[in-house]
Short mmCIF file of C-alpha atoms in Angstrom, two decimals:
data_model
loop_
_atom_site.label_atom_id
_atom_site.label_comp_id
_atom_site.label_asym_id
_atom_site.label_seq_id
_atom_site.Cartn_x
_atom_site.Cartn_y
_atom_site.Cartn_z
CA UNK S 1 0.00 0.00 0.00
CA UNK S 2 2.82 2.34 0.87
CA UNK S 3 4.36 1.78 -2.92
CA UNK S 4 0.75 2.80 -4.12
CA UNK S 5 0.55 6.13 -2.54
CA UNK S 6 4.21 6.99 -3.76
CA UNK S 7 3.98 6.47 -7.57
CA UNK S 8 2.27 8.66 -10.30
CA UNK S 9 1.52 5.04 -12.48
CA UNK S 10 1.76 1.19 -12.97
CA UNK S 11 5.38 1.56 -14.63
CA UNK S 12 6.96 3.84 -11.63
CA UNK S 13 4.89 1.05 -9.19
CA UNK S 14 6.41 -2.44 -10.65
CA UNK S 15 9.94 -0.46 -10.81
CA UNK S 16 9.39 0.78 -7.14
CA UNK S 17 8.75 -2.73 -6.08
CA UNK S 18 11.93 -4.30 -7.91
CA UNK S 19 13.80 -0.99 -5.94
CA UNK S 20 12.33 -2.60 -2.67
CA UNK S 21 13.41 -6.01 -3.40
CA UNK S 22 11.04 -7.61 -5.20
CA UNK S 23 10.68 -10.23 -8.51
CA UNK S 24 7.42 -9.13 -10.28
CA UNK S 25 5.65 -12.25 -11.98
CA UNK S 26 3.15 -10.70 -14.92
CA UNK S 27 1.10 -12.56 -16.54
CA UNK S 28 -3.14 -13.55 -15.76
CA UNK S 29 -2.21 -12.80 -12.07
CA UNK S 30 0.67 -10.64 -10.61
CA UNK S 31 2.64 -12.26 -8.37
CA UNK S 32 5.45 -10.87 -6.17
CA UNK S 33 8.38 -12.77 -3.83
CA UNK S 34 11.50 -11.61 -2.50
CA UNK S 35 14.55 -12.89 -2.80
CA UNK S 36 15.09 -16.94 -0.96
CA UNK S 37 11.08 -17.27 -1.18
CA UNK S 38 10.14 -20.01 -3.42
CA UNK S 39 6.72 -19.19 -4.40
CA UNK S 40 5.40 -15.65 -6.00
CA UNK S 41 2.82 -14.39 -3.38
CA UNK S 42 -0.84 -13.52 -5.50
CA UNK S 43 -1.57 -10.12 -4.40
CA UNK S 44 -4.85 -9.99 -5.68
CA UNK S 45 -6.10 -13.53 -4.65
CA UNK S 46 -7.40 -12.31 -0.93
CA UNK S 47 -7.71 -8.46 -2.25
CA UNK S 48 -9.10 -7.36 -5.76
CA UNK S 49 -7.08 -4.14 -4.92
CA UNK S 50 -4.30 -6.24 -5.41
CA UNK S 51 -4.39 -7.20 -8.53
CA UNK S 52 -2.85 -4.95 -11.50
CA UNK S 53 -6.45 -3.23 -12.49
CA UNK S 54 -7.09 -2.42 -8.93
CA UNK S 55 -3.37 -1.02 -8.23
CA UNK S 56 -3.87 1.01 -11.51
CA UNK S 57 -7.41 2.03 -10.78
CA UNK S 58 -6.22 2.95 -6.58
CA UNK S 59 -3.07 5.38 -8.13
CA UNK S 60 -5.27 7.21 -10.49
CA UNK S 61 -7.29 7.18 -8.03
CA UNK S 62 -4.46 8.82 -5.31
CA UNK S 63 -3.97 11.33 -8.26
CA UNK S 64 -7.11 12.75 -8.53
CA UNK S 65 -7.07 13.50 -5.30
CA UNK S 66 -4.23 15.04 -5.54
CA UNK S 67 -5.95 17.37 -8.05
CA UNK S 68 -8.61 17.66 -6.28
CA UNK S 69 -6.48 19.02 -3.02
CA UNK S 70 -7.97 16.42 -0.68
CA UNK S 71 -4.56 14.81 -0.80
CA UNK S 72 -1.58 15.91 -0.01
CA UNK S 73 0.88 15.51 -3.01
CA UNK S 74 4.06 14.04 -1.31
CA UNK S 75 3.12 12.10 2.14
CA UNK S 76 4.96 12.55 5.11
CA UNK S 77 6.97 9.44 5.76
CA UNK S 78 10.03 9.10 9.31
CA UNK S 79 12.82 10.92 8.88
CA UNK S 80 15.96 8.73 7.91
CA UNK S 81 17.88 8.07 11.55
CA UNK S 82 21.50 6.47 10.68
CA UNK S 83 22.47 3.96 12.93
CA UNK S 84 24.11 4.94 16.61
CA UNK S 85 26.40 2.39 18.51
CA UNK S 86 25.32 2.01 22.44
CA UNK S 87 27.97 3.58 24.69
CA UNK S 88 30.52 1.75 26.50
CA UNK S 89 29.93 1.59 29.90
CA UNK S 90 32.54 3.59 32.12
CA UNK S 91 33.81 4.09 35.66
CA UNK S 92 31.06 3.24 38.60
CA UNK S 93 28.19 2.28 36.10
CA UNK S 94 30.35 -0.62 34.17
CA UNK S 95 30.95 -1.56 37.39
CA UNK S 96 27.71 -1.74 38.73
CA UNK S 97 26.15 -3.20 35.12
CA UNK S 98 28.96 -6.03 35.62
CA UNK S 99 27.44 -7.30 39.19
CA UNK S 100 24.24 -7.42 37.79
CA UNK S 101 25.40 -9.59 35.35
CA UNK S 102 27.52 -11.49 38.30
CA UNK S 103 24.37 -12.20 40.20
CA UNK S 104 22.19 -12.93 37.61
CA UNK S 105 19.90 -10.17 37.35
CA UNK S 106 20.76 -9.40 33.68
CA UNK S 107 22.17 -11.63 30.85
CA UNK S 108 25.40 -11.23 28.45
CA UNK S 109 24.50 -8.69 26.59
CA UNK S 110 24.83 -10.39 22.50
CA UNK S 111 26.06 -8.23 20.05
CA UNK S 112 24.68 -7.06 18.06
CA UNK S 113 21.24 -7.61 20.04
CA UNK S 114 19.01 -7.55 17.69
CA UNK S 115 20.02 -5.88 13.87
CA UNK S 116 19.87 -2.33 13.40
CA UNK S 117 17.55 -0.78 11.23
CA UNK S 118 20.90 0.90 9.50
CA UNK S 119 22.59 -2.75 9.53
CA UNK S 120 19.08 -3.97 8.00
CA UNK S 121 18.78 -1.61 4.75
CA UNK S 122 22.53 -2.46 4.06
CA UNK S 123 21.88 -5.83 4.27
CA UNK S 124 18.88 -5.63 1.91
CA UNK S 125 20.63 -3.49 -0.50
CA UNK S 126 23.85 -6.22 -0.70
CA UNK S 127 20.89 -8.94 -1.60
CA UNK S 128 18.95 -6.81 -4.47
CA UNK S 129 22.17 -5.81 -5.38
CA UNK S 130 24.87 -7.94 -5.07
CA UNK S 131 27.67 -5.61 -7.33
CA UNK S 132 30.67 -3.45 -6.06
CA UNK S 133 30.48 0.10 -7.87
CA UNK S 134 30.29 3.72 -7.26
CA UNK S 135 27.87 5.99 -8.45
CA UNK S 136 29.01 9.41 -8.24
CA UNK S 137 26.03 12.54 -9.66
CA UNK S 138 27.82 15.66 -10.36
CA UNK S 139 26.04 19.21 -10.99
CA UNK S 140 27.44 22.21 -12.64
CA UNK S 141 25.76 25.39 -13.59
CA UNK S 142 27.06 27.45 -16.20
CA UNK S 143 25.09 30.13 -16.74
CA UNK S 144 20.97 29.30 -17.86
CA UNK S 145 22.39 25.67 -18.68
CA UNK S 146 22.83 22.69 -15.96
CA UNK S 147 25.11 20.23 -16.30
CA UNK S 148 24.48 17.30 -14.87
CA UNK S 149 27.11 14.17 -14.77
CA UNK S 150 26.75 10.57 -13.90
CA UNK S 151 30.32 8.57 -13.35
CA UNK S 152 30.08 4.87 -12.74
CA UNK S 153 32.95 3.41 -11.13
CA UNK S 154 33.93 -0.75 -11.15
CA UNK S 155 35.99 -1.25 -7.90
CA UNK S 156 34.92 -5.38 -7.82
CA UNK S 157 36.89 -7.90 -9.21
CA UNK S 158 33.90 -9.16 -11.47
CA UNK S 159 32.35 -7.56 -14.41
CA UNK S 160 29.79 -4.81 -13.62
CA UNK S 161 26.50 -4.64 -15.42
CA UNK S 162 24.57 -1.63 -15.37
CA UNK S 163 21.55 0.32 -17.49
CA UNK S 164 21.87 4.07 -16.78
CA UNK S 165 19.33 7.07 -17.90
CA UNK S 166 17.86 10.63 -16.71
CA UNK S 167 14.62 11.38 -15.31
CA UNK S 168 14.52 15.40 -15.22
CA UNK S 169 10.93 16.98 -14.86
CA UNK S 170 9.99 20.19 -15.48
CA UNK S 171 6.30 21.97 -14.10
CA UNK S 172 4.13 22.13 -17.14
CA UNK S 173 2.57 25.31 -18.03
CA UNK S 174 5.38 27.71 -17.23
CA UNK S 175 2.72 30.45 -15.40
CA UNK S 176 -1.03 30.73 -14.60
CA UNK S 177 -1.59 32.69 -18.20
CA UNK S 178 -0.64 29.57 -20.37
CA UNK S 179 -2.53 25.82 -20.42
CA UNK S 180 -1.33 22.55 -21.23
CA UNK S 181 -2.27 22.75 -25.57
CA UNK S 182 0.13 26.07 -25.23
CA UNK S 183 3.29 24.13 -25.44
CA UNK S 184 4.93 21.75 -27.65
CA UNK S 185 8.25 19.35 -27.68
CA UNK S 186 10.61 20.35 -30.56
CA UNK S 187 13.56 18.96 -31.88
CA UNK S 188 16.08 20.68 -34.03
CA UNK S 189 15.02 19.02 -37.38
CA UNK S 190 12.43 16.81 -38.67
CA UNK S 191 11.78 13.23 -37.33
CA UNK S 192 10.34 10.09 -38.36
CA UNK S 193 11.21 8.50 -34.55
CA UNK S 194 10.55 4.57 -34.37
CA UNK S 195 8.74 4.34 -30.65
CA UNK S 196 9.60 1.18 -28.68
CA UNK S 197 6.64 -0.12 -27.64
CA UNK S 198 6.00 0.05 -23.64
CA UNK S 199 1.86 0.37 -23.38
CA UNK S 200 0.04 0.17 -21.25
CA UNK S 201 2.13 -0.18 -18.41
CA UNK S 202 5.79 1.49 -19.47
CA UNK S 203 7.25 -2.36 -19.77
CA UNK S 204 8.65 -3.02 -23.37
CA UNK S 205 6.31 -5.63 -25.42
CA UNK S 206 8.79 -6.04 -28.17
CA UNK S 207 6.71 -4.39 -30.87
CA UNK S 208 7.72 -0.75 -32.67
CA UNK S 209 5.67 1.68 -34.44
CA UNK S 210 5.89 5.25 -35.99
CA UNK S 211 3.47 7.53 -33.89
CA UNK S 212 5.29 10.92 -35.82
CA UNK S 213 6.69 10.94 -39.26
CA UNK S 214 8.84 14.05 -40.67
CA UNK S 215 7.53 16.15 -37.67
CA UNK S 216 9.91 18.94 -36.02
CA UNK S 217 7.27 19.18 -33.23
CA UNK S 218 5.22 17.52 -30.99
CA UNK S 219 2.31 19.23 -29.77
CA UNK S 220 1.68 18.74 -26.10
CA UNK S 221 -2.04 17.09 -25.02
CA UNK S 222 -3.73 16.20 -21.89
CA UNK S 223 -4.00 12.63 -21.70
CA UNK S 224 -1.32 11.84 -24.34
CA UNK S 225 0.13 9.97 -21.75
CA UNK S 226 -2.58 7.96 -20.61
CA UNK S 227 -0.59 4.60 -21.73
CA UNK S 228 2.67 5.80 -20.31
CA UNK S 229 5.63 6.91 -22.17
CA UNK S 230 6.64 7.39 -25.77
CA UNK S 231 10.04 5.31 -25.92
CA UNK S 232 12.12 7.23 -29.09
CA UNK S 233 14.65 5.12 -30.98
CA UNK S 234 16.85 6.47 -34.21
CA UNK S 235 16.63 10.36 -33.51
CA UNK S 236 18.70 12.09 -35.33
CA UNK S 237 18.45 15.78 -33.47
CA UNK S 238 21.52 16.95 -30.90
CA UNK S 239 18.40 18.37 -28.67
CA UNK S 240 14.51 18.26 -27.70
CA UNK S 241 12.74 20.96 -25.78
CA UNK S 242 9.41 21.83 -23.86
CA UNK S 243 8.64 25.13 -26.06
CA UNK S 244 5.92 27.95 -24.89
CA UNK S 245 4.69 28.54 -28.26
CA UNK S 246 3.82 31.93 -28.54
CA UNK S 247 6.94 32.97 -25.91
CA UNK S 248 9.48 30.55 -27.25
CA UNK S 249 10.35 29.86 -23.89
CA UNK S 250 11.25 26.69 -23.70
CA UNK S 251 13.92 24.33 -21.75
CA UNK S 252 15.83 22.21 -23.82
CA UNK S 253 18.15 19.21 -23.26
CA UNK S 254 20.70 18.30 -25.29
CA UNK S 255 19.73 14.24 -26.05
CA UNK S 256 23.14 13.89 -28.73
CA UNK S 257 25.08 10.84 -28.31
CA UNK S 258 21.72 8.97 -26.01
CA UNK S 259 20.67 5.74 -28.18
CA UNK S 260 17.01 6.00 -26.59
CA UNK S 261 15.03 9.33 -25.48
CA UNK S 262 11.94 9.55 -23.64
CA UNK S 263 8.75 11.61 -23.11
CA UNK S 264 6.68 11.33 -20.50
CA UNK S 265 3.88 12.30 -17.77
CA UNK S 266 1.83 10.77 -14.77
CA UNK S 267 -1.58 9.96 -16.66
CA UNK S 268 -4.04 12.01 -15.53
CA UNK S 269 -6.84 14.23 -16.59
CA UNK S 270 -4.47 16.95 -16.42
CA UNK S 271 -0.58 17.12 -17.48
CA UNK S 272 1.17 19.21 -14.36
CA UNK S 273 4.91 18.05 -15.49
CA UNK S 274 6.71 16.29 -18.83
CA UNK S 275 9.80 14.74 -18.46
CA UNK S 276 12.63 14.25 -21.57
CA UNK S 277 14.66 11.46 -20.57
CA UNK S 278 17.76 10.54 -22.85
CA UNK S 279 18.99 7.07 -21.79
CA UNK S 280 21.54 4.78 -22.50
CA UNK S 281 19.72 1.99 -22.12
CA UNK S 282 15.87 0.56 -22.17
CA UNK S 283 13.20 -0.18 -20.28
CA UNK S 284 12.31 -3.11 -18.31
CA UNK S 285 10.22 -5.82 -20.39
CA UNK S 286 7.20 -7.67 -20.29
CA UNK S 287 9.23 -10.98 -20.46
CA UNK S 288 12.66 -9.67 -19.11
CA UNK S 289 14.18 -12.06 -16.75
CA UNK S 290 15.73 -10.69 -13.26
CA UNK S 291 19.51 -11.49 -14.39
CA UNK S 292 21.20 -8.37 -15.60
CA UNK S 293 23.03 -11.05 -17.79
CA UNK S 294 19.79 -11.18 -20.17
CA UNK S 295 18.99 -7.76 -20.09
CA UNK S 296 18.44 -6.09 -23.18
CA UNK S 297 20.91 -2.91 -23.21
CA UNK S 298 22.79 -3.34 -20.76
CA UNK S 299 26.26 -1.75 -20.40
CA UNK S 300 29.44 -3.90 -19.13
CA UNK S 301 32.07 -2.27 -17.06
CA UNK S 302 35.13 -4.63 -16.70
CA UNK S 303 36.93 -4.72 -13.28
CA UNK S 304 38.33 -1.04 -12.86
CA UNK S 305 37.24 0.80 -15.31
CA UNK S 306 34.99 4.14 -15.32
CA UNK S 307 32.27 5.27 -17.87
CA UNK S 308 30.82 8.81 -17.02
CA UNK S 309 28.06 10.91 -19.41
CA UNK S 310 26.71 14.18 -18.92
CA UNK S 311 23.03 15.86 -19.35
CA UNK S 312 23.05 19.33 -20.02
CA UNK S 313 19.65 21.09 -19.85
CA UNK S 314 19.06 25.21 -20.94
CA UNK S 315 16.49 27.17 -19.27
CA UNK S 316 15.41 29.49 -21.28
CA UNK S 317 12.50 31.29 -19.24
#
């Protein structure tokens, strides 16, 4: 339930879940098991919420109110507290605590007693992922453009897999004097881009299609997002903005060198944001297996080596 009330659709759910540990089983019913269980556990076999029209039905759902105000956008969830080591005992109290022990009022205290909640997420993250590396996000600003880098480091003695993209957003329209059919995406020529298919969930199904042909723009549309994102393959511009069109505002990211670029928004009756996300690599699919080994895309970092790219993104408001 927690996972439900944090994403904006199915796509940002399943990958939420495989963030939190989880194998996802699609298929007639959605299954989900953690690493060392044997069997998938059927969500929606005691709860129709459960299953993957009720989770999609309860997030738009959580989005509507959203727009409707009755719901908070972000949640409040506990503050992160990092892990503390209990004091050593000193002078008179050591003393006294060893007595206790000595006459058997207390027991030897075990170490650790029970596992930290700090000890616990580190333990979690080594199962879901079980890779030395180094991820190090690096901004610059340089005047109205941000520069954003992403260095991945391979410090193991194995071979590092990895599949590596951005996920910038930017609040959609620009002031309260513009709506949602006042802006466009544009690219700096014409394009005919092949879209990897990933409806209706954002998963890949292995199928490709034109949706544009020849088209320098893309005009903007609530609900064009209703079946999630627009996966771009074979683009042949060095950038793609959000324009205002009668303004020419517009923030634009340069997308040169990325194999795959994205477009995308939260379905909803209403488009508040639209994310441009260049990627160098794809999209979970339908049928994609959990072993990086077999994932499609994937990059390979041998033992010691370092692979860095950069985003840069203009703001031109």
């Amino acid at each position: 339930q927690e996972a439900i009330q944090d994403v904006n659709d199915l796509g940002h759910f399943f990958l939420l879940m495989e963030h939190k540990g989880y194998e996802i089983k699609h298929g007639t019913r959605l299954g989900f098991r953690l690493q060392g269980q044997e069997r998938f556990m059927i969500s929606g076999r005691k709860n129709p919420m459960f299953t993957e029209e009720g989770i999609r039905a309860a997030i738009q759902g959580n989005l509507s109110a959203i727009e409707a105000g009755v719901r908070p956008a972000v949640l409040p969830r506990p503050s992160y507290r990092p892990y503390v080591p209990h004091p050593k005992y000193k002078g008179f109290l050591a003393l006294y605590v060893h007595y206790l022990y000595l006459l058997g009022k207390i027991g030897r205290r075990q170490y650790p007693p029970r596992m930290a909640p700090h000890l616990r997420q580190e333990v979690m993250k080594a199962e879901r992922f079980p890779f030395d590396f180094v991820l190090t996000s690096t901004f610059r600003l340089e005047g109205k453009t941000v520069h954003h880098t992403l260095k991945v480091e391979n410090p193991g003695a194995g071979e590092l897999r990895f599949g590596i993209g951005y996920h910038p957003a930017f609040n959609i329209p620009f002031d309260a004097q513009h709506t949602t059919t006042d802006y466009e995406f544009r690219f700096d020529r014409p394009e005919s881009p092949v879209i990897l298919d990933a409806r209706p969930n954002g998963l890949l199904s292995g199928k490709c299609y034109y949706q544009w042909k020849n088209a320098a723009s893309i005009p903007l549309e609530d609900k064009m997002f209703a079946n999630d994102s627009f996966c771009m393959a074979g683009l042949r511009s060095a950038t793609l903005g959000i324009y205002e069109k009668d303004t020419g505002r517009n923030i634009t990211c340069n997308i040169e060198g990325y194999p795959y670029t994205l477009i995308w928004s939260a379905a909803s009756e209403k488009i508040h944001f639209v994310c441009i996300e260049p990627w160098h690599s794809l999209p979970g699919a339908v049928t994609d297996p959990q072993d990086w080994d077999e994932r499609a895309a994937a990059a390979v970092l041998a033992p010691g080596e370092s692979w860095a790219t950069t985003l840069s993104t203009t703001f031109d408001r």
